[in-house]
mmCIF file of C-alpha atoms and ligand atoms in Angstrom:
data_model
loop_
_atom_site.group_PDB
_atom_site.id
_atom_site.type_symbol
_atom_site.label_atom_id
_atom_site.label_comp_id
_atom_site.label_asym_id
_atom_site.label_seq_id
_atom_site.Cartn_x
_atom_site.Cartn_y
_atom_site.Cartn_z
ATOM 1 C CA MET A 236 101.748 27.971 86.843
ATOM 2 C CA SER A 237 99.171 25.765 86.227
ATOM 3 C CA VAL A 238 98.701 23.193 83.849
ATOM 4 C CA THR A 239 95.597 21.796 81.948
ATOM 5 C CA THR A 240 95.805 19.092 79.814
ATOM 6 C CA LEU A 241 93.185 16.572 78.146
ATOM 7 C CA THR A 242 91.965 14.410 80.856
ATOM 8 C CA GLY A 243 95.070 11.112 81.306
ATOM 9 C CA VAL A 244 97.425 13.188 79.136
ATOM 10 C CA PRO A 245 100.077 13.847 81.598
ATOM 11 C CA SER A 246 101.501 17.648 80.240
ATOM 12 C CA ILE A 247 104.766 17.578 79.128
ATOM 13 C CA TRP A 248 105.916 20.309 81.678
ATOM 14 C CA THR A 249 105.596 17.752 84.948
ATOM 15 C CA ALA A 250 108.853 15.833 83.339
ATOM 16 C CA ALA A 251 110.563 18.752 82.282
ATOM 17 C CA ASP A 252 110.140 19.949 85.597
ATOM 18 C CA ALA A 253 111.619 16.876 86.938
ATOM 19 C CA ALA A 254 114.279 16.574 85.014
ATOM 20 C CA ASP A 255 114.831 20.270 85.863
ATOM 21 C CA GLN A 256 114.994 19.586 89.505
ATOM 22 C CA ARG A 257 117.602 16.837 88.988
ATOM 23 C CA ARG A 258 120.132 19.465 87.370
ATOM 24 C CA PRO A 259 123.247 19.635 89.614
ATOM 25 C CA ARG A 260 122.885 23.376 88.977
ATOM 26 C CA SER A 261 118.974 23.010 90.685
ATOM 27 C CA GLN A 262 120.993 20.968 93.217
ATOM 28 C CA GLN A 263 123.664 23.596 93.954
ATOM 29 C CA THR A 264 123.343 24.682 97.532
ATOM 30 C CA GLN A 265 126.718 27.302 97.510
ATOM 31 C CA ILE A 266 125.940 30.571 96.007
ATOM 32 C CA GLY A 267 126.084 30.805 91.905
ATOM 33 C CA ALA A 268 126.851 34.022 90.735
ATOM 34 C CA SER A 269 123.505 33.518 88.504
ATOM 35 C CA ASP A 270 121.899 33.885 91.840
ATOM 36 C CA THR A 271 123.097 37.722 92.323
ATOM 37 C CA VAL A 272 120.066 39.152 91.609
ATOM 38 C CA CYS A 273 118.190 39.486 94.257
ATOM 39 C CA GLU A 274 119.832 40.310 97.582
ATOM 40 C CA ARG A 275 117.279 38.998 100.018
ATOM 41 C CA ARG A 276 117.199 35.179 97.756
ATOM 42 C CA CYS A 277 120.765 35.530 97.924
ATOM 43 C CA ALA A 278 120.739 35.674 101.251
ATOM 44 C CA TYR A 279 118.417 32.531 101.628
ATOM 45 C CA LYS A 280 120.818 30.593 99.756
ATOM 46 C CA TYR A 281 123.543 31.918 101.613
ATOM 47 C CA HIS A 282 121.766 30.839 104.687
ATOM 48 C CA GLY A 283 120.935 27.886 103.487
ATOM 49 C CA HIS A 284 117.124 28.444 103.883
ATOM 50 C CA PRO A 285 114.823 25.565 102.578
ATOM 51 C CA PRO A 286 112.418 26.496 99.398
ATOM 52 C CA THR A 287 109.396 27.335 100.730
ATOM 53 C CA ASP A 288 107.916 27.464 97.112
ATOM 54 C CA HIS A 289 108.333 25.101 94.098
ATOM 55 C CA VAL A 290 106.682 26.581 90.917
ATOM 56 C CA VAL A 291 106.989 25.421 87.382
ATOM 57 C CA SER A 292 108.728 28.121 85.381
ATOM 58 C CA PRO A 293 108.346 27.208 80.874
ATOM 59 C CA ALA A 294 109.891 29.913 80.436
ATOM 60 C CA ALA A 295 112.810 29.711 82.396
ATOM 61 C CA ILE A 296 112.999 25.489 81.647
ATOM 62 C CA LEU A 297 112.650 26.582 77.363
ATOM 63 C CA GLY A 298 115.949 29.037 78.354
ATOM 64 C CA THR A 299 118.067 26.393 79.502
ATOM 65 C CA TYR A 300 117.188 24.334 76.596
ATOM 66 C CA THR A 301 117.730 27.152 74.589
ATOM 67 C CA HIS A 302 121.389 27.629 76.154
ATOM 68 C CA ALA A 303 121.887 23.535 75.613
ATOM 69 C CA GLY A 304 121.067 23.844 72.376
ATOM 70 C CA LEU A 305 123.085 27.129 71.413
ATOM 71 C CA THR A 306 126.386 25.893 73.358
ATOM 72 C CA ALA A 307 126.373 22.897 72.009
ATOM 73 C CA ALA A 308 126.886 24.557 68.294
ATOM 74 C CA ALA A 309 129.436 26.857 69.731
ATOM 75 C CA LYS A 310 131.435 24.187 70.611
ATOM 76 C CA GLN A 311 130.882 21.539 67.585
ATOM 77 C CA GLU A 312 131.156 24.387 65.225
ATOM 78 C CA PHE A 313 132.787 27.299 66.617
ATOM 79 C CA ASN A 314 135.041 25.152 69.241
ATOM 80 C CA TRP A 315 134.188 27.922 71.900
ATOM 81 C CA LEU A 316 135.017 26.258 75.246
ATOM 82 C CA VAL A 317 131.288 26.060 76.840
ATOM 83 C CA GLU A 318 129.589 25.801 79.693
ATOM 84 C CA ARG A 319 132.918 25.095 82.193
ATOM 85 C CA LYS A 320 132.987 25.481 85.974
ATOM 86 C CA VAL A 321 134.631 28.821 87.741
ATOM 87 C CA ALA A 322 134.179 28.097 91.742
ATOM 88 C CA ASP A 323 136.113 30.227 94.612
ATOM 89 C CA ALA A 324 134.760 29.892 98.479
ATOM 90 C CA GLN A 325 132.457 33.180 98.042
ATOM 91 C CA VAL A 326 130.523 32.306 94.725
ATOM 92 C CA ARG A 327 131.068 29.539 92.163
ATOM 93 C CA GLY A 328 129.452 29.415 88.023
ATOM 94 C CA SER A 329 128.852 27.745 84.884
ATOM 95 C CA ILE A 330 130.457 30.226 82.009
ATOM 96 C CA ASP A 331 128.354 29.492 78.853
ATOM 97 C CA ILE A 332 131.060 30.449 76.645
ATOM 98 C CA VAL A 333 135.081 31.189 76.630
ATOM 99 C CA GLN A 334 136.569 32.891 73.582
ATOM 100 C CA LEU A 335 140.006 32.432 73.856
ATOM 101 C CA ASP A 336 142.244 34.673 72.383
ATOM 102 C CA ALA A 337 145.797 33.651 69.855
ATOM 103 C CA ALA A 338 147.820 33.199 73.009
ATOM 104 C CA THR A 339 146.250 32.076 75.305
ATOM 105 C CA ALA A 340 145.141 28.884 73.170
ATOM 106 C CA ARG A 341 148.218 28.123 72.308
ATOM 107 C CA LYS A 342 148.986 26.808 75.598
ATOM 108 C CA LEU A 343 146.053 24.203 75.027
ATOM 109 C CA PRO A 344 146.058 21.196 72.679
ATOM 110 C CA SER A 345 144.791 22.114 69.349
ATOM 111 C CA ARG A 346 141.335 20.253 70.429
ATOM 112 C CA LEU A 347 140.601 22.449 72.485
ATOM 113 C CA ARG A 348 141.571 25.521 70.560
ATOM 114 C CA PRO A 349 138.982 28.142 69.065
ATOM 115 C CA LEU A 350 138.658 28.199 65.544
ATOM 116 C CA ILE A 351 138.664 31.360 65.285
ATOM 117 C CA PRO A 352 140.272 33.430 68.216
ATOM 118 C CA ALA A 353 139.305 36.104 69.775
ATOM 119 C CA GLU A 354 140.924 39.647 70.070
ATOM 120 C CA ALA A 355 141.269 39.256 73.499
ATOM 121 C CA VAL A 356 139.966 36.816 76.018
ATOM 122 C CA THR A 357 136.086 36.669 75.877
ATOM 123 C CA VAL A 358 133.930 35.799 78.585
ATOM 124 C CA GLU A 359 130.359 35.264 77.433
ATOM 125 C CA ASP A 360 126.853 34.757 78.795
ATOM 126 C CA ILE A 361 123.545 33.905 76.800
ATOM 127 C CA LYS A 362 120.305 35.392 77.992
ATOM 128 C CA THR A 363 117.326 34.630 76.116
ATOM 129 C CA LYS A 364 114.391 37.280 76.620
ATOM 130 C CA SER A 365 110.393 37.367 75.906
ATOM 131 C CA THR A 366 109.356 40.023 72.693
ATOM 132 C CA TRP A 367 108.111 42.325 75.611
ATOM 133 C CA LEU A 368 111.463 42.803 77.043
ATOM 134 C CA TRP A 369 113.144 43.086 73.575
ATOM 135 C CA ASP A 370 113.082 46.993 73.194
ATOM 136 C CA ASN A 371 114.633 47.633 76.305
ATOM 137 C CA VAL A 372 117.354 44.710 75.550
ATOM 138 C CA LEU A 373 118.129 46.986 72.645
ATOM 139 C CA ARG A 374 117.862 50.458 74.447
ATOM 140 C CA TYR A 375 119.256 49.466 77.567
ATOM 141 C CA GLY A 376 121.325 46.694 77.118
ATOM 142 C CA ALA A 377 122.204 44.544 79.839
ATOM 143 C CA THR A 378 120.749 44.985 83.528
ATOM 144 C CA ASP A 379 122.891 45.783 86.716
ATOM 145 C CA ALA A 380 122.689 42.179 87.840
ATOM 146 C CA GLU A 381 123.062 40.365 84.252
ATOM 147 C CA LEU A 382 126.814 42.246 84.065
ATOM 148 C CA ARG A 383 127.268 41.542 87.529
ATOM 149 C CA GLN A 384 126.868 38.192 86.917
ATOM 150 C CA VAL A 385 129.107 37.693 84.062
ATOM 151 C CA HIS A 386 131.882 40.038 85.790
ATOM 152 C CA LEU A 387 132.156 37.429 88.742
ATOM 153 C CA TYR A 388 132.817 34.587 86.173
ATOM 154 C CA ALA A 389 135.018 36.667 84.891
ATOM 155 C CA ASP A 390 136.695 37.919 87.771
ATOM 156 C CA LEU A 391 136.818 33.930 89.091
ATOM 157 C CA LEU A 392 138.410 33.588 86.016
ATOM 158 C CA ARG A 393 141.056 36.123 86.206
ATOM 159 C CA ALA A 394 141.822 35.015 89.337
ATOM 160 C CA ALA A 395 141.915 31.354 89.902
ATOM 161 C CA GLY A 396 141.191 29.866 86.083
ATOM 162 C CA PHE A 397 138.606 27.104 85.449
ATOM 163 C CA GLU A 398 137.803 25.114 88.070
ATOM 164 C CA ASP A 399 140.525 21.815 88.696
ATOM 165 C CA ARG A 400 137.830 19.609 88.087
ATOM 166 C CA LYS A 401 136.971 15.788 86.018
ATOM 167 C CA GLY A 402 135.772 17.127 82.279
ATOM 168 C CA GLN A 403 138.280 20.125 82.413
ATOM 169 C CA GLN A 404 141.741 19.902 84.388
ATOM 170 C CA VAL A 405 143.299 20.406 81.211
ATOM 171 C CA ILE A 406 142.160 23.757 80.972
ATOM 172 C CA ALA A 407 142.556 24.248 84.814
ATOM 173 C CA ARG A 408 146.145 23.661 84.361
ATOM 174 C CA LEU A 409 146.114 27.334 82.184
ATOM 175 C CA GLY A 410 145.876 28.902 85.481
ATOM 176 C CA PRO A 411 144.732 32.707 86.144
ATOM 177 C CA VAL A 412 142.750 33.342 82.498
ATOM 178 C CA PRO A 413 143.153 36.812 81.066
ATOM 179 C CA VAL A 414 139.886 37.887 80.645
ATOM 180 C CA GLU A 415 139.329 41.174 78.989
ATOM 181 C CA ARG A 416 136.246 41.228 77.385
ATOM 182 C CA ILE A 417 132.196 40.865 78.515
ATOM 183 C CA ARG A 418 130.180 39.717 76.226
ATOM 184 C CA LEU A 419 126.347 39.605 76.699
ATOM 185 C CA ARG A 420 124.081 37.503 73.794
ATOM 186 C CA PHE A 421 120.628 38.472 74.171
ATOM 187 C CA ILE A 422 118.138 35.642 71.931
ATOM 188 C CA ASN A 423 114.620 36.504 71.596
ATOM 189 C CA ARG A 424 112.763 33.259 72.479
ATOM 190 C CA ASP A 425 109.829 34.269 70.440
ATOM 191 C CA SER A 426 111.394 35.399 66.975
ATOM 192 C CA GLY A 427 115.102 34.195 67.351
ATOM 193 C CA ALA A 428 116.709 37.846 67.133
ATOM 194 C CA GLU A 429 119.522 38.259 68.494
ATOM 195 C CA PHE A 430 121.452 41.254 69.693
ATOM 196 C CA VAL A 431 125.374 41.171 71.428
ATOM 197 C CA GLN A 432 126.582 43.921 73.614
ATOM 198 C CA GLU A 433 130.545 43.917 73.783
ATOM 199 C CA ILE A 434 132.433 45.870 76.595
ATOM 200 C CA ASP A 435 136.063 45.493 78.298
ATOM 201 C CA TYR A 436 135.835 43.793 81.265
ATOM 202 C CA ASP A 437 135.494 46.375 84.529
ATOM 203 C CA PRO A 438 137.614 45.654 87.424
ATOM 204 C CA ALA A 439 135.570 47.986 89.014
ATOM 205 C CA ARG A 440 132.472 46.841 88.654
ATOM 206 C CA ALA A 441 133.781 43.159 89.110
ATOM 207 C CA ALA A 442 134.928 44.594 92.697
ATOM 208 C CA GLU A 443 131.151 46.074 92.642
ATOM 209 C CA ALA A 444 130.183 42.210 92.197
ATOM 210 C CA ARG A 445 132.231 40.404 95.414
ATOM 211 C CA TRP A 446 131.030 43.943 97.747
ATOM 212 C CA TRP A 447 127.325 42.869 96.539
ATOM 213 C CA LEU A 448 128.388 39.342 97.657
ATOM 214 C CA ASP A 449 129.867 40.669 101.410
ATOM 215 C CA ARG A 450 127.082 42.682 101.910
ATOM 216 C CA VAL A 451 124.877 39.107 102.129
ATOM 217 C CA ALA A 452 127.503 37.065 103.743
ATOM 218 C CA GLU A 453 126.787 39.950 106.472
ATOM 219 C CA THR A 454 123.678 39.831 107.514
ATOM 220 C CA ALA A 455 122.708 37.459 110.884
ATOM 221 C CA CYS A 456 119.559 35.915 108.566
ATOM 222 C CA PRO A 457 118.105 36.517 105.537
ATOM 223 C CA ASP A 458 115.087 39.208 106.427
ATOM 224 C CA GLU A 459 118.721 41.577 106.852
ATOM 225 C CA ALA A 460 118.741 41.294 103.492
ATOM 226 C CA ARG A 461 117.302 43.803 100.869
ATOM 227 C CA ARG A 462 114.278 42.684 98.634
ATOM 228 C CA ASP A 463 114.950 43.968 95.369
ATOM 229 C CA PHE A 464 111.911 43.258 94.036
ATOM 230 C CA ASN A 465 108.317 44.114 94.097
ATOM 231 C CA GLY A 466 106.623 40.713 95.150
ATOM 232 C CA PRO A 467 104.535 38.270 93.032
ATOM 233 C CA GLY A 468 101.741 39.770 91.327
ATOM 234 C CA LEU A 469 104.259 42.402 90.448
ATOM 235 C CA ASP A 470 108.011 40.887 89.655
ATOM 236 C CA ALA A 471 108.250 37.804 87.396
ATOM 237 C CA VAL A 472 111.138 36.838 89.152
ATOM 238 C CA CYS A 473 109.434 36.756 92.158
ATOM 239 C CA ASP A 474 106.346 35.061 91.161
ATOM 240 C CA PHE A 475 108.874 32.255 90.146
ATOM 241 C CA CYS A 476 110.934 32.389 93.551
ATOM 242 C CA PRO A 477 111.947 29.390 95.456
ATOM 243 C CA PHE A 478 111.347 31.464 98.968
ATOM 244 C CA ALA A 479 108.314 33.545 97.877
ATOM 245 C CA THR A 480 106.508 32.379 100.695
ATOM 246 C CA ALA A 481 109.108 32.815 103.488
ATOM 247 C CA CYS A 482 110.309 36.568 102.159
ATOM 248 C CA TRP A 483 106.426 37.890 101.851
ATOM 249 C CA GLY A 484 104.792 35.477 104.546
ATOM 250 C CA ILE A 485 101.551 34.162 104.347
ATOM 251 C CA PRO A 486 98.464 37.484 103.506
ATOM 252 C CA ALA A 487 95.033 37.221 104.727
ATOM 253 C CA PRO A 488 92.742 35.130 102.368
ATOM 254 C CA GLY A 489 91.996 37.389 99.216
ATOM 255 C CA ARG A 490 94.814 39.774 99.947
ATOM 256 C CA PRO A 491 98.012 40.325 98.420
ATOM 257 C CA VAL A 492 101.234 39.626 99.528
ATOM 258 C CA GLN A 493 102.204 42.627 99.603
ATOM 259 C CA THR A 494 99.923 43.734 102.811
ATOM 260 C CA THR A 495 102.503 41.864 104.406
ATOM 261 C CA LEU A 496 104.644 45.115 104.503
ATOM 262 C CA ILE A 497 101.690 47.199 106.276
ATOM 263 C CA ARG A 498 102.435 46.927 109.984
ATOM 264 C CA SER A 499 100.787 50.018 111.482
ATOM 265 C CA ASP A 500 99.485 53.201 110.680
ATOM 266 C CA ALA A 501 103.018 55.114 110.260
ATOM 267 C CA ASP A 502 103.304 52.358 107.708
ATOM 268 C CA VAL A 503 100.175 53.470 105.709
ATOM 269 C CA GLU A 504 101.416 56.835 105.851
ATOM 270 C CA LYS A 505 104.770 56.051 104.113
ATOM 271 C CA ALA A 506 102.941 54.193 102.002
ATOM 272 C CA LEU A 507 100.581 56.989 100.515
ATOM 273 C CA ALA A 508 103.336 59.437 100.551
ATOM 274 C CA ASP A 509 105.284 57.492 97.906
ATOM 275 C CA TYR A 510 102.093 57.094 96.305
ATOM 276 C CA VAL A 511 101.699 60.600 95.724
ATOM 277 C CA THR A 512 104.931 61.331 94.948
ATOM 278 C CA ALA A 513 104.797 58.581 91.797
ATOM 279 C CA GLN A 514 101.302 60.297 90.697
ATOM 280 C CA LYS A 515 103.163 63.668 90.598
ATOM 281 C CA GLN A 516 105.993 62.218 88.410
ATOM 282 C CA TRP A 517 103.724 59.868 85.962
ATOM 283 C CA SER A 518 101.286 62.829 85.487
ATOM 284 C CA GLU A 519 104.582 65.079 84.476
ATOM 285 C CA ALA A 520 105.325 62.076 82.168
ATOM 286 C CA ASP A 521 102.423 61.318 80.852
ATOM 287 C CA ARG A 522 102.234 64.868 79.889
ATOM 288 C CA ILE A 523 105.168 64.776 77.913
ATOM 289 C CA LYS A 524 103.783 61.806 76.232
ATOM 290 C CA LYS A 525 100.852 62.950 75.574
ATOM 291 C CA LEU A 526 102.313 66.151 73.904
ATOM 292 C CA VAL A 527 105.423 64.270 71.777
ATOM 293 C CA ARG A 528 102.265 61.789 70.263
ATOM 294 C CA LYS A 529 100.273 65.025 68.679
ATOM 295 C CA MET A 530 103.537 66.691 67.895
ATOM 296 C CA VAL A 531 104.889 63.506 65.790
ATOM 297 C CA ASP A 532 101.038 63.090 64.230
ATOM 298 C CA ALA A 533 102.068 63.562 60.751
ATOM 299 C CA SER A 534 105.772 62.843 60.709
ATOM 300 C CA PRO A 535 106.280 59.797 58.486
ATOM 301 C CA GLU A 536 108.003 56.143 60.250
ATOM 302 C CA ALA A 537 111.708 56.358 59.725
ATOM 303 C CA ARG A 538 114.647 56.394 62.061
ATOM 304 C CA TYR A 539 114.837 59.865 63.983
ATOM 305 C CA GLY A 540 118.934 59.514 65.743
ATOM 306 C CA PRO A 541 118.852 57.086 68.291
ATOM 307 C CA ASN A 542 115.335 56.070 67.962
ATOM 308 C CA VAL A 543 113.064 54.767 64.793
ATOM 309 C CA LEU A 544 108.859 55.842 64.557
ATOM 310 C CA LYS A 545 106.725 53.375 63.511
ATOM 311 C CA TRP A 546 103.005 53.632 63.359
ATOM 312 C CA GLY A 547 100.952 50.862 64.252
ATOM 313 C CA GLY A 548 97.115 50.147 64.436
ATOM 314 C CA GLU A 549 94.240 51.220 61.856
ATOM 315 C CA ASN A 550 93.616 47.757 61.583
ATOM 316 C CA PRO A 551 89.902 47.338 59.894
ATOM 317 C CA VAL A 552 87.881 45.860 62.940
ATOM 318 C CA GLU A 553 85.689 43.042 62.037
ATOM 319 C CA GLU A 554 81.958 42.646 63.860
ATOM 320 C CA PRO A 555 79.092 40.026 64.247
ATOM 321 C CA ASP A 556 77.411 39.308 60.743
ATOM 322 C CA LEU A 557 73.378 39.818 61.668
ATOM 323 C CA ALA A 558 72.547 37.748 59.060
ATOM 324 C CA LYS A 559 74.444 34.910 58.901
ATOM 325 C CA MET A 560 74.187 34.314 62.536
ATOM 326 C CA ILE A 561 70.004 33.923 62.136
ATOM 327 C CA GLU A 562 70.828 31.802 59.242
ATOM 328 C CA LEU A 563 73.128 29.684 61.626
ATOM 329 C CA PHE A 564 70.575 29.878 64.201
ATOM 330 C CA ASP A 565 68.105 28.006 62.176
ATOM 331 C CA ILE A 566 70.613 25.475 61.402
ATOM 332 C CA ALA A 567 71.328 24.809 65.077
ATOM 333 C CA GLU A 568 68.239 24.807 65.765
ATOM 334 C CA LEU A 569 68.518 27.718 68.411
ATOM 335 C CA VAL A 570 65.846 29.745 69.163
ATOM 336 C CA VAL A 571 66.207 33.362 67.638
ATOM 337 C CA PRO A 572 65.763 35.821 70.335
ATOM 338 C CA LEU A 573 62.270 37.851 69.922
ATOM 339 C CA LYS A 574 63.678 40.982 69.283
ATOM 340 C CA ALA A 575 67.353 40.564 67.588
ATOM 341 C CA ASP A 576 69.453 41.058 69.909
ATOM 342 C CA GLN A 577 73.139 40.808 68.683
ATOM 343 C CA ASP A 578 75.551 40.801 72.070
ATOM 344 C CA GLN A 579 72.723 38.277 73.261
ATOM 345 C CA MET A 580 72.917 36.252 69.979
ATOM 346 C CA VAL A 581 77.155 35.907 69.972
ATOM 347 C CA LYS A 582 76.630 34.961 73.461
ATOM 348 C CA LEU A 583 74.373 32.054 72.568
ATOM 349 C CA LEU A 584 76.262 30.851 69.878
ATOM 350 C CA LYS A 585 79.444 31.522 72.223
ATOM 351 C CA ASP A 586 77.475 28.880 74.863
ATOM 352 C CA ALA A 587 76.095 26.403 72.027
ATOM 353 C CA GLY A 588 80.096 25.970 71.224
ATOM 354 C CA LEU A 589 79.416 27.858 67.428
ATOM 355 C CA PRO A 590 82.335 29.872 65.970
ATOM 356 C CA VAL A 591 80.336 33.267 65.557
ATOM 357 C CA PRO A 592 80.140 34.687 62.044
ATOM 358 C CA MET A 593 81.889 37.987 61.141
ATOM 359 C CA ARG A 594 81.753 40.446 58.750
ATOM 360 C CA PRO A 595 83.900 43.639 57.597
ATOM 361 C CA SER A 596 82.845 46.772 59.723
ATOM 362 C CA ARG A 597 83.311 50.266 58.775
ATOM 363 C CA ARG A 598 85.446 51.589 61.621
ATOM 364 C CA LYS A 599 89.678 50.652 62.403
ATOM 365 C CA THR A 600 91.371 50.091 64.875
ATOM 366 C CA ALA A 601 92.782 53.648 66.555
ATOM 367 C CA ARG A 602 96.125 54.535 65.325
ATOM 368 C CA THR A 603 98.866 53.897 67.356
ATOM 369 C CA ILE A 604 102.452 54.879 68.554
ATOM 370 C CA ARG A 605 105.777 53.356 68.465
ATOM 371 C CA ILE A 606 109.382 54.035 69.615
ATOM 372 C CA VAL A 607 112.374 51.558 69.325
ATOM 373 C CA PRO A 608 115.897 51.618 69.907
ATOM 374 C CA TYR A 609 117.948 51.841 66.294
ATOM 375 C CA ARG A 610 120.348 48.887 65.422
ATOM 376 C CA GLU A 611 122.627 48.988 62.865
HETATM 377 S S1 LIG B 61 110.134 36.685 96.539
HETATM 378 FE FE1 LIG B 61 111.067 38.239 95.469
HETATM 379 S S2 LIG B 61 111.894 39.520 96.613
HETATM 380 FE FE2 LIG B 61 111.743 37.654 97.825
HETATM 381 S S3 LIG B 61 113.268 37.041 97.508
HETATM 382 FE FE3 LIG B 61 111.978 36.470 96.132
HETATM 383 S S4 LIG B 61 112.710 37.326 94.165
HETATM 384 FE FE4 LIG B 61 113.393 38.610 96.157
#
């Protein structure tokens, strides 16, 4: 991210990034459960490859701040166990929240018991999301990577309990903790909206997560691991990946990094075949969308089964007010073009740093359809 500020005023993100880099989580060299998003990226970490890229991610830092605030509040108000460490030889992690059940809580001093015990020991992970991903969260819930991460936490707790380390020796003495529930709590970074997904702990999914880590450990070098994303400029996770240059190499000047995937005409042939297949699927999907759009044109906004139909757009459109622009040119002592040319006058006003006077027009923006998942 490039950060611009008034001359001489440092960007607050410079401080935030420096502080973030010093966090123990940023300096950790062992694989963490939260590293299991991309196999290639996890392999870089597993093989001790030095980071090749340093990109400031304000969204990630804001996510960290939100976590810290919410977990502190959960501890203070609900007395949940928060930010607790788990580890074994393969992976380690910091669990956002553990809500104990009554039977397990009774083994701890009262100061560590939840105000309201859970029905079953529950491991919770908090995820912050932007608005543009929110519909996906409501419709599809946690991603495979998010479920993998939280099942690893639960698996570590079930197998070994809390890590025996300073600050949590008392809960470490519990030994293995019988986790039965998984909770993903999604927070919309822009609106604060909250969506909670709870599922039973799934031993098969935990085994799959362990298998995923085994695959990484079997690689002789990071290049043997699969790239799970399409690279900088296409997937945000790559835009902020500390191994992006190691992963994609350096392309020819002015070319996207994905050009490094083409090494022969056979690679081009394969890429074009993929393009043609995708184009066919896309055009078939687009035909369905266009048909549905026309079919529901007269349908009112309402819930229809699992989806909610919403209509947007049709907002008044403003246009430059020619008469007021001429007045403003006069006041600002600008030369009005000989032939009143609206576009040129708008440009001249903008170049002079003056506001463009607007007036309502008779036009409206296009009507837009929005189909969002229904949630109670
Ligand atoms: S750049 Fe993207 S694909 Fe490569 S390691 Fe990082 S996250 Fe994975």
